[in-house]
Amino acid sequence: MTAARTAVVCGLGTHLPSGVVTNEDLAKELDTSDEWIRSRTGIGQRHIAEDGTATSDLAVEAGRRALKSASTDTVDAVIVATSTPDHICPATAPVVAARLGLGTVPAFDVAAMCTGFVYGLAVAAGFIAAGTARSVLVVGAETYSTILDPEDRSTRAIFGDGAGAVVVRAGEPDEPGALGPVILGSDGTGSELIRIPSGGSRDPFRAAHAERADPYFRMSGARVFRNAVERMAEASLEAVTRAGWAPEDVDVFVSHQANVRIMNAVADQMRLPRSRFPVHLDRVGNTAAASIPLALADAVTAGGLRPGHRTALAAFGGGLTWGAATLTWPDVTPV
Ligand code: COA
């Protein structure tokens, strides 16, 4: 008998910082309004971590809850998907593994911005398929509030902080929770559309040139918007087709929560009712790599995502990067 080597989702945990910034709060500081933000993005508020809270602090809490949800206190590897690591180096995952008491397991970060969680899932599935690990904790965690320009209304309106995590274990392909095909892609010709210009090796921090450095997150919103719709729809269709499903077989489509207009456009392009795309961003904004696990937990809690539902996941982010995956939702209770 061959060993089971399909990644099966068996735990889900989330953590949001308690601080909430509403659109009205932002409008007191910036030239914006609740009406503009809601009508252009669907976002009503976002959670923002307190000063001094790092991404690992959120990741540890979500990770702890995912382990509890999976009824386990061990895994063979830890992957943290983030574009707001605690430090440029070292990676955030080893600290998370240590603080979770997971010993000396392999731990590393995946940097694919808002697609990071789907990339992380794919890497975890690869570890399990190769027999490198029997179980993996995959965390998406972000503190975007630490990289946004306080004066930039277009990014501050969108992004929020948070963390979500799943545990995947080795299992059989026909089990509920078994990950189906994962489709990933990138297009580095669009790398300038979303980036932090300074502080990396291209424009390193130098005290002498500090005044011309730009350490903040920058995004060409309208161009990102068009790319996000096309790439998420394409990748999702491919993932669904490879799973042997027709698009209309998808019961619940858990999309990266960047902008409700992007989600609606993907639904329209796939000829799926918009009601199959659960919306979480109204309460949390775009939480980048944390977005999909947070949206999964919210959909389960709200009763819209139930065991047996045919589920598609799709994300798009800086890089540019994108990804999609399928699974039949398992009987997992988020913690
Ligand atoms: N309040 C008021 N006005 C705002 C605003 C805000 N919060 N944010 C941007 N604007 C303004 C812009 O300054 C611009 O003004 P100008 O024409 O005077 O220069 C105007 O609105 C139009 O900007 P544009 O970027 O074309 O608007 P948009 O309709 O594309 O909406 C985004 C902006 C950012 C909401 C939208 O492009 C978007 O959601 N993009 C994708 C974001 C995303 O998914 N990012 C992460 C990748 S995962």
Tab-separated table of C-alpha atoms and ligand atoms in Angstrom:
chain	number	residue	atom	x	y	z
A	1	MET	CA	0.000	0.000	0.000
A	2	THR	CA	1.399	3.430	-0.915
A	3	ALA	CA	1.519	6.223	1.672
A	4	ALA	CA	-1.224	8.857	1.486
A	5	ARG	CA	0.339	11.915	-0.083
A	6	THR	CA	-2.433	14.366	-0.825
A	7	ALA	CA	-2.610	17.555	1.268
A	8	VAL	CA	-5.867	17.615	3.249
A	9	VAL	CA	-7.049	20.735	5.117
A	10	CYS	CA	-7.788	19.721	8.721
A	11	GLY	CA	-7.605	22.941	10.784
A	12	LEU	CA	-8.384	26.642	10.386
A	13	GLY	CA	-7.555	29.514	12.735
A	14	THR	CA	-7.682	33.297	12.516
A	15	HIS	CA	-6.687	36.367	14.432
A	16	LEU	CA	-7.607	40.011	13.912
A	17	PRO	CA	-6.137	42.823	16.000
A	18	SER	CA	-8.832	44.475	18.114
A	19	GLY	CA	-8.331	48.024	16.803
A	20	VAL	CA	-10.854	49.043	14.122
A	21	VAL	CA	-10.533	52.014	11.767
A	22	THR	CA	-13.772	52.895	9.994
A	23	ASN	CA	-14.103	54.822	6.751
A	24	GLU	CA	-15.389	57.738	8.803
A	25	ASP	CA	-12.223	57.615	10.903
A	26	LEU	CA	-10.108	57.803	7.735
A	27	ALA	CA	-12.194	60.683	6.392
A	28	LYS	CA	-11.215	62.724	9.465
A	29	GLU	CA	-7.547	62.479	8.428
A	30	LEU	CA	-7.603	62.211	4.639
A	31	ASP	CA	-9.493	63.664	1.679
A	32	THR	CA	-11.869	60.713	1.348
A	33	SER	CA	-15.366	59.638	2.396
A	34	ASP	CA	-17.298	56.572	3.487
A	35	GLU	CA	-19.358	56.903	0.304
A	36	TRP	CA	-16.246	56.886	-1.971
A	37	ILE	CA	-14.585	53.944	-0.243
A	38	ARG	CA	-17.749	51.824	-0.012
A	39	SER	CA	-18.874	52.434	-3.574
A	40	ARG	CA	-15.388	51.923	-5.137
A	41	THR	CA	-14.225	49.009	-2.984
A	42	GLY	CA	-16.995	47.581	-0.770
A	43	ILE	CA	-14.834	48.198	2.309
A	44	GLY	CA	-16.421	49.671	5.434
A	45	GLN	CA	-13.665	49.229	8.030
A	46	ARG	CA	-10.347	47.507	8.639
A	47	HIS	CA	-8.536	46.132	11.696
A	48	ILE	CA	-5.241	47.826	12.513
A	49	ALA	CA	-2.591	46.430	14.852
A	50	GLU	CA	-1.342	48.525	17.755
A	51	ASP	CA	2.073	50.149	17.428
A	52	GLY	CA	4.664	47.590	18.422
A	53	THR	CA	2.669	44.597	17.121
A	54	ALA	CA	4.613	42.673	14.482
A	55	THR	CA	3.387	40.225	11.848
A	56	SER	CA	4.694	37.264	13.868
A	57	ASP	CA	2.503	38.310	16.817
A	58	LEU	CA	-0.612	37.938	14.651
A	59	ALA	CA	0.754	34.798	12.947
A	60	VAL	CA	1.422	33.031	16.255
A	61	GLU	CA	-2.136	33.645	17.435
A	62	ALA	CA	-3.693	32.421	14.156
A	63	GLY	CA	-1.297	29.462	14.089
A	64	ARG	CA	-2.170	28.488	17.657
A	65	ARG	CA	-5.858	28.530	16.783
A	66	ALA	CA	-5.358	26.508	13.584
A	67	LEU	CA	-3.492	23.837	15.565
A	68	LYS	CA	-6.348	23.789	18.087
A	69	SER	CA	-8.890	23.507	15.275
A	70	ALA	CA	-6.894	20.533	13.915
A	71	SER	CA	-6.665	19.043	17.440
A	72	THR	CA	-2.898	18.755	17.214
A	73	ASP	CA	0.130	20.371	18.788
A	74	THR	CA	2.735	19.235	16.269
A	75	VAL	CA	3.415	19.754	12.571
A	76	ASP	CA	6.407	18.833	10.402
A	77	ALA	CA	6.896	22.282	8.801
A	78	VAL	CA	5.761	25.901	9.070
A	79	ILE	CA	5.238	28.231	6.122
A	80	VAL	CA	4.440	31.907	6.676
A	81	ALA	CA	3.113	33.800	3.666
A	82	THR	CA	3.685	37.509	4.183
A	83	SER	CA	4.883	40.662	2.474
A	84	THR	CA	5.210	42.474	5.804
A	85	PRO	CA	7.772	40.261	7.574
A	86	ASP	CA	9.032	41.274	11.016
A	87	HIS	CA	12.410	42.031	9.395
A	88	ILE	CA	13.844	41.905	5.866
A	89	CYS	CA	15.897	39.074	7.347
A	90	PRO	CA	15.611	36.614	8.937
A	91	ALA	CA	12.329	35.077	7.820
A	92	THR	CA	9.325	35.343	10.138
A	93	ALA	CA	8.374	31.628	10.092
A	94	PRO	CA	11.176	30.311	12.366
A	95	VAL	CA	10.129	32.748	15.107
A	96	VAL	CA	6.508	31.675	14.675
A	97	ALA	CA	7.459	27.982	14.868
A	98	ALA	CA	9.550	28.560	17.983
A	99	ARG	CA	6.862	30.604	19.739
A	100	LEU	CA	4.295	27.904	18.943
A	101	GLY	CA	6.545	25.336	20.606
A	102	LEU	CA	6.946	23.369	17.397
A	103	GLY	CA	10.626	22.620	17.988
A	104	THR	CA	13.188	22.652	15.195
A	105	VAL	CA	10.889	21.934	12.262
A	106	PRO	CA	11.685	23.516	8.865
A	107	ALA	CA	10.186	27.005	8.724
A	108	PHE	CA	10.385	29.618	5.990
A	109	ASP	CA	8.504	32.513	4.430
A	110	VAL	CA	6.793	32.690	1.070
A	111	ALA	CA	6.784	36.135	-0.553
A	112	ALA	CA	4.044	36.307	-3.176
A	113	MET	CA	2.175	39.272	-1.706
A	114	CYS	CA	-1.617	38.808	-1.809
A	115	THR	CA	-1.173	35.424	-3.543
A	116	GLY	CA	1.125	34.221	-0.758
A	117	PHE	CA	-1.394	31.974	0.959
A	118	VAL	CA	-2.191	30.056	-2.251
A	119	TYR	CA	1.537	29.763	-3.032
A	120	GLY	CA	2.088	28.554	0.545
A	121	LEU	CA	-0.625	25.924	0.179
A	122	ALA	CA	0.982	24.723	-3.060
A	123	VAL	CA	4.382	24.415	-1.362
A	124	ALA	CA	2.815	22.536	1.556
A	125	ALA	CA	1.078	20.177	-0.880
A	126	GLY	CA	4.432	19.632	-2.597
A	127	PHE	CA	6.129	18.801	0.727
A	128	ILE	CA	3.404	16.264	1.464
A	129	ALA	CA	3.476	14.775	-2.055
A	130	ALA	CA	7.263	14.380	-1.834
A	131	GLY	CA	7.073	12.772	1.599
A	132	THR	CA	9.139	15.632	3.104
A	133	ALA	CA	6.366	16.375	5.625
A	134	ARG	CA	3.205	14.652	6.852
A	135	SER	CA	1.664	17.870	8.150
A	136	VAL	CA	2.284	21.581	7.537
A	137	LEU	CA	1.056	24.776	9.181
A	138	VAL	CA	0.458	27.424	6.505
A	139	VAL	CA	-0.057	30.939	7.876
A	140	GLY	CA	-0.945	34.098	5.973
A	141	ALA	CA	-0.184	37.100	8.181
A	142	GLU	CA	0.198	40.811	7.522
A	143	THR	CA	0.611	44.177	9.191
A	144	TYR	CA	0.125	46.412	6.139
A	145	SER	CA	-0.459	49.345	8.464
A	146	THR	CA	3.314	49.355	9.021
A	147	ILE	CA	4.145	49.965	5.335
A	148	LEU	CA	1.382	52.328	4.180
A	149	ASP	CA	2.043	56.005	3.552
A	150	PRO	CA	-0.088	57.808	6.155
A	151	GLU	CA	-0.923	60.406	3.476
A	152	ASP	CA	-1.946	57.953	0.729
A	153	ARG	CA	-5.746	57.716	0.662
A	154	SER	CA	-5.829	55.089	-2.093
A	155	THR	CA	-3.867	52.472	-0.111
A	156	ARG	CA	-4.999	53.379	3.409
A	157	ALA	CA	-8.612	52.942	2.316
A	158	ILE	CA	-7.950	49.393	1.209
A	159	PHE	CA	-5.512	47.530	3.423
A	160	GLY	CA	-5.943	46.080	6.900
A	161	ASP	CA	-4.003	43.838	9.293
A	162	GLY	CA	-4.758	40.246	10.267
A	163	ALA	CA	-3.741	36.612	10.110
A	164	GLY	CA	-5.257	33.281	9.130
A	165	ALA	CA	-3.807	29.794	9.105
A	166	VAL	CA	-4.593	26.253	8.069
A	167	VAL	CA	-3.122	22.905	8.993
A	168	VAL	CA	-2.788	20.451	6.118
A	169	ARG	CA	-1.990	16.785	6.670
A	170	ALA	CA	-1.250	13.845	4.393
A	171	GLY	CA	-4.405	12.061	3.260
A	172	GLU	CA	-6.273	10.607	0.327
A	173	PRO	CA	-7.365	12.537	-2.785
A	174	ASP	CA	-11.050	11.632	-2.344
A	175	GLU	CA	-11.283	12.844	1.285
A	176	PRO	CA	-13.142	16.070	2.091
A	177	GLY	CA	-10.526	18.798	2.453
A	178	ALA	CA	-8.170	17.232	-0.096
A	179	LEU	CA	-6.529	19.931	-2.145
A	180	GLY	CA	-7.181	19.566	-5.858
A	181	PRO	CA	-5.074	21.118	-8.600
A	182	VAL	CA	-3.302	24.361	-7.685
A	183	ILE	CA	-2.662	26.771	-10.556
A	184	LEU	CA	0.049	29.393	-10.017
A	185	GLY	CA	1.452	32.143	-12.236
A	186	SER	CA	3.551	35.290	-12.281
A	187	ASP	CA	4.364	38.194	-14.592
A	188	GLY	CA	7.390	40.171	-13.476
A	189	THR	CA	6.943	42.671	-16.324
A	190	GLY	CA	4.300	44.189	-14.030
A	191	SER	CA	6.514	44.284	-10.947
A	192	GLU	CA	6.408	48.089	-10.744
A	193	LEU	CA	2.615	48.129	-10.355
A	194	ILE	CA	2.831	47.122	-6.683
A	195	ARG	CA	5.996	47.656	-4.681
A	196	ILE	CA	7.927	49.371	-1.932
A	197	PRO	CA	10.493	51.393	-3.898
A	198	SER	CA	13.213	51.697	-1.231
A	199	GLY	CA	14.779	49.570	1.457
A	200	GLY	CA	15.683	46.534	-0.665
A	201	SER	CA	18.861	45.849	-2.652
A	202	ARG	CA	17.661	47.946	-5.648
A	203	ASP	CA	17.538	51.078	-3.516
A	204	PRO	CA	19.097	50.206	-0.182
A	205	PHE	CA	18.643	52.325	2.885
A	206	ARG	CA	21.547	54.782	3.163
A	207	ALA	CA	21.446	57.402	5.887
A	208	ALA	CA	23.065	59.918	3.520
A	209	HIS	CA	20.196	59.581	0.983
A	210	ALA	CA	17.357	59.078	3.448
A	211	GLU	CA	15.445	62.135	2.222
A	212	ARG	CA	14.942	60.727	-1.303
A	213	ALA	CA	14.066	57.187	-0.193
A	214	ASP	CA	10.468	55.981	-0.492
A	215	PRO	CA	9.879	53.305	2.143
A	216	TYR	CA	6.128	53.065	1.556
A	217	PHE	CA	3.918	50.617	-0.315
A	218	ARG	CA	2.892	51.992	-3.755
A	219	MET	CA	0.222	50.627	-6.070
A	220	SER	CA	-1.107	51.601	-9.523
A	221	GLY	CA	-4.671	50.712	-8.535
A	222	ALA	CA	-6.504	50.855	-11.845
A	223	ARG	CA	-3.931	48.710	-13.726
A	224	VAL	CA	-3.811	46.212	-10.868
A	225	PHE	CA	-7.597	46.028	-10.975
A	226	ARG	CA	-7.710	44.961	-14.650
A	227	ASN	CA	-4.932	42.392	-14.236
A	228	ALA	CA	-6.528	40.947	-11.104
A	229	VAL	CA	-9.850	40.240	-12.813
A	230	GLU	CA	-8.308	38.586	-15.861
A	231	ARG	CA	-5.731	36.486	-14.048
A	232	MET	CA	-8.036	35.288	-11.250
A	233	ALA	CA	-10.761	34.298	-13.702
A	234	GLU	CA	-8.296	32.464	-15.978
A	235	ALA	CA	-6.532	30.623	-13.151
A	236	SER	CA	-9.835	29.683	-11.522
A	237	LEU	CA	-11.249	28.278	-14.744
A	238	GLU	CA	-8.103	26.210	-15.184
A	239	ALA	CA	-8.164	24.913	-11.594
A	240	VAL	CA	-11.859	24.061	-11.818
A	241	THR	CA	-11.454	22.329	-15.193
A	242	ARG	CA	-8.469	20.321	-13.974
A	243	ALA	CA	-10.533	19.250	-10.953
A	244	GLY	CA	-13.057	17.823	-13.420
A	245	TRP	CA	-15.722	20.396	-12.487
A	246	ALA	CA	-17.697	22.822	-14.613
A	247	PRO	CA	-17.620	26.429	-13.321
A	248	GLU	CA	-21.251	26.177	-12.213
A	249	ASP	CA	-20.331	23.172	-10.013
A	250	VAL	CA	-18.486	25.551	-7.672
A	251	ASP	CA	-20.757	26.124	-4.662
A	252	VAL	CA	-18.572	28.682	-2.923
A	253	PHE	CA	-15.838	30.792	-4.475
A	254	VAL	CA	-13.521	32.197	-1.822
A	255	SER	CA	-11.683	34.949	-3.603
A	256	HIS	CA	-8.904	37.191	-2.365
A	257	GLN	CA	-10.685	40.132	-0.771
A	258	ALA	CA	-9.179	43.176	-2.499
A	259	ASN	CA	-12.178	44.980	-3.895
A	260	VAL	CA	-15.768	43.768	-4.215
A	261	ARG	CA	-15.846	45.130	-7.775
A	262	ILE	CA	-12.964	42.791	-8.663
A	263	MET	CA	-14.861	39.863	-7.137
A	264	ASN	CA	-18.039	40.785	-9.007
A	265	ALA	CA	-16.132	41.056	-12.283
A	266	VAL	CA	-14.542	37.613	-11.758
A	267	ALA	CA	-18.000	36.161	-11.017
A	268	ASP	CA	-19.414	37.760	-14.173
A	269	GLN	CA	-16.493	36.543	-16.289
A	270	MET	CA	-17.006	32.993	-14.984
A	271	ARG	CA	-20.800	33.323	-15.443
A	272	LEU	CA	-21.348	32.502	-11.779
A	273	PRO	CA	-23.870	34.212	-9.515
A	274	ARG	CA	-22.135	36.870	-7.415
A	275	SER	CA	-23.842	35.356	-4.363
A	276	ARG	CA	-21.415	32.403	-4.530
A	277	PHE	CA	-18.532	34.770	-3.661
A	278	PRO	CA	-18.629	35.387	0.114
A	279	VAL	CA	-17.682	38.951	1.038
A	280	HIS	CA	-15.525	39.596	4.085
A	281	LEU	CA	-13.677	42.755	3.041
A	282	ASP	CA	-16.518	45.003	4.183
A	283	ARG	CA	-15.279	44.338	7.740
A	284	VAL	CA	-11.533	43.755	7.283
A	285	GLY	CA	-10.403	45.357	4.014
A	286	ASN	CA	-7.647	43.741	1.989
A	287	THR	CA	-5.477	41.725	4.379
A	288	ALA	CA	-3.176	40.479	1.587
A	289	ALA	CA	-1.809	36.974	2.369
A	290	ALA	CA	-4.239	36.625	5.308
A	291	SER	CA	-7.266	37.341	3.153
A	292	ILE	CA	-8.234	33.826	2.017
A	293	PRO	CA	-8.010	31.997	5.367
A	294	LEU	CA	-9.830	34.897	7.044
A	295	ALA	CA	-12.560	34.788	4.383
A	296	LEU	CA	-12.830	30.994	4.685
A	297	ALA	CA	-13.359	31.214	8.446
A	298	ASP	CA	-15.878	34.031	8.081
A	299	ALA	CA	-17.835	32.077	5.445
A	300	VAL	CA	-17.918	28.945	7.646
A	301	THR	CA	-19.019	30.938	10.688
A	302	ALA	CA	-21.745	32.693	8.692
A	303	GLY	CA	-23.015	29.310	7.473
A	304	GLY	CA	-22.369	29.980	3.790
A	305	LEU	CA	-19.518	27.473	3.520
A	306	ARG	CA	-20.429	23.995	4.726
A	307	PRO	CA	-18.883	20.522	4.647
A	308	GLY	CA	-19.227	19.012	1.176
A	309	HIS	CA	-19.345	22.331	-0.650
A	310	ARG	CA	-17.263	22.405	-3.793
A	311	THR	CA	-14.947	25.289	-3.098
A	312	ALA	CA	-12.609	27.340	-5.286
A	313	LEU	CA	-9.906	29.671	-3.973
A	314	ALA	CA	-8.303	32.422	-6.064
A	315	ALA	CA	-5.859	35.220	-5.381
A	316	PHE	CA	-3.919	37.925	-7.154
A	317	GLY	CA	-1.149	40.174	-5.925
A	318	GLY	CA	2.085	42.042	-6.469
A	319	GLY	CA	4.852	40.454	-8.455
A	320	LEU	CA	2.600	40.182	-10.310
A	321	THR	CA	1.447	36.817	-8.988
A	322	TRP	CA	-1.781	34.836	-9.047
A	323	GLY	CA	-3.101	31.439	-8.061
A	324	ALA	CA	-6.209	29.286	-7.759
A	325	ALA	CA	-7.066	25.977	-6.141
A	326	THR	CA	-10.019	23.706	-5.476
A	327	LEU	CA	-11.136	21.528	-2.599
A	328	THR	CA	-14.305	20.007	-1.205
A	329	TRP	CA	-14.852	21.772	2.095
A	330	PRO	CA	-14.150	19.459	5.071
A	331	ASP	CA	-15.881	19.319	8.458
A	332	VAL	CA	-13.513	21.811	10.040
A	333	THR	CA	-14.544	24.325	12.696
A	334	PRO	CA	-12.534	27.536	12.650
A	335	VAL	CA	-11.132	28.702	15.974
B	1	COA	N1	-10.952	58.522	-1.532
B	1	COA	C1	-11.222	59.427	-2.486
B	1	COA	N2	-10.607	59.417	-3.683
B	1	COA	C2	-9.679	58.467	-3.910
B	1	COA	C3	-9.362	57.495	-2.949
B	1	COA	C4	-10.020	57.553	-1.711
B	1	COA	N3	-9.800	56.675	-0.721
B	1	COA	N4	-8.428	56.677	-3.471
B	1	COA	C5	-8.159	57.111	-4.700
B	1	COA	N5	-8.896	58.216	-4.967
B	1	COA	C6	-8.919	59.023	-6.171
B	1	COA	C7	-7.585	59.023	-6.877
B	1	COA	O1	-6.699	59.920	-6.238
B	1	COA	C8	-7.985	59.485	-8.240
B	1	COA	O2	-8.107	60.887	-8.214
B	1	COA	P1	-7.583	61.773	-9.442
B	1	COA	O3	-8.370	61.290	-10.638
B	1	COA	O4	-7.896	63.149	-8.987
B	1	COA	O5	-6.118	61.455	-9.543
B	1	COA	C9	-9.379	58.885	-8.435
B	1	COA	O6	-9.821	58.493	-7.131
B	1	COA	C10	-9.415	57.702	-9.363
B	1	COA	O7	-8.333	56.832	-9.009
B	1	COA	P2	-8.270	55.376	-9.550
B	1	COA	O8	-7.057	54.709	-8.957
B	1	COA	O9	-8.410	55.363	-11.039
B	1	COA	O10	-9.615	54.829	-8.882
B	1	COA	P3	-10.245	53.409	-8.971
B	1	COA	O11	-11.670	53.511	-9.298
B	1	COA	O12	-9.392	52.487	-9.801
B	1	COA	O13	-10.166	52.908	-7.469
B	1	COA	C11	-8.768	51.487	-6.178
B	1	COA	C12	-8.946	52.860	-6.801
B	1	COA	C13	-7.389	51.457	-5.508
B	1	COA	C14	-9.858	51.305	-5.142
B	1	COA	C15	-8.902	50.412	-7.259
B	1	COA	O14	-8.091	50.734	-8.347
B	1	COA	C16	-8.520	49.044	-6.795
B	1	COA	O15	-9.177	48.466	-5.952
B	1	COA	N6	-7.480	48.465	-7.383
B	1	COA	C17	-7.022	47.137	-7.070
B	1	COA	C18	-6.470	47.107	-5.690
B	1	COA	C19	-5.918	45.784	-5.373
B	1	COA	O16	-6.548	44.810	-5.624
B	1	COA	N7	-4.730	45.802	-4.802
B	1	COA	C20	-4.061	44.702	-4.242
B	1	COA	C21	-3.733	43.683	-5.215
B	1	COA	S1	-4.196	42.278	-4.507
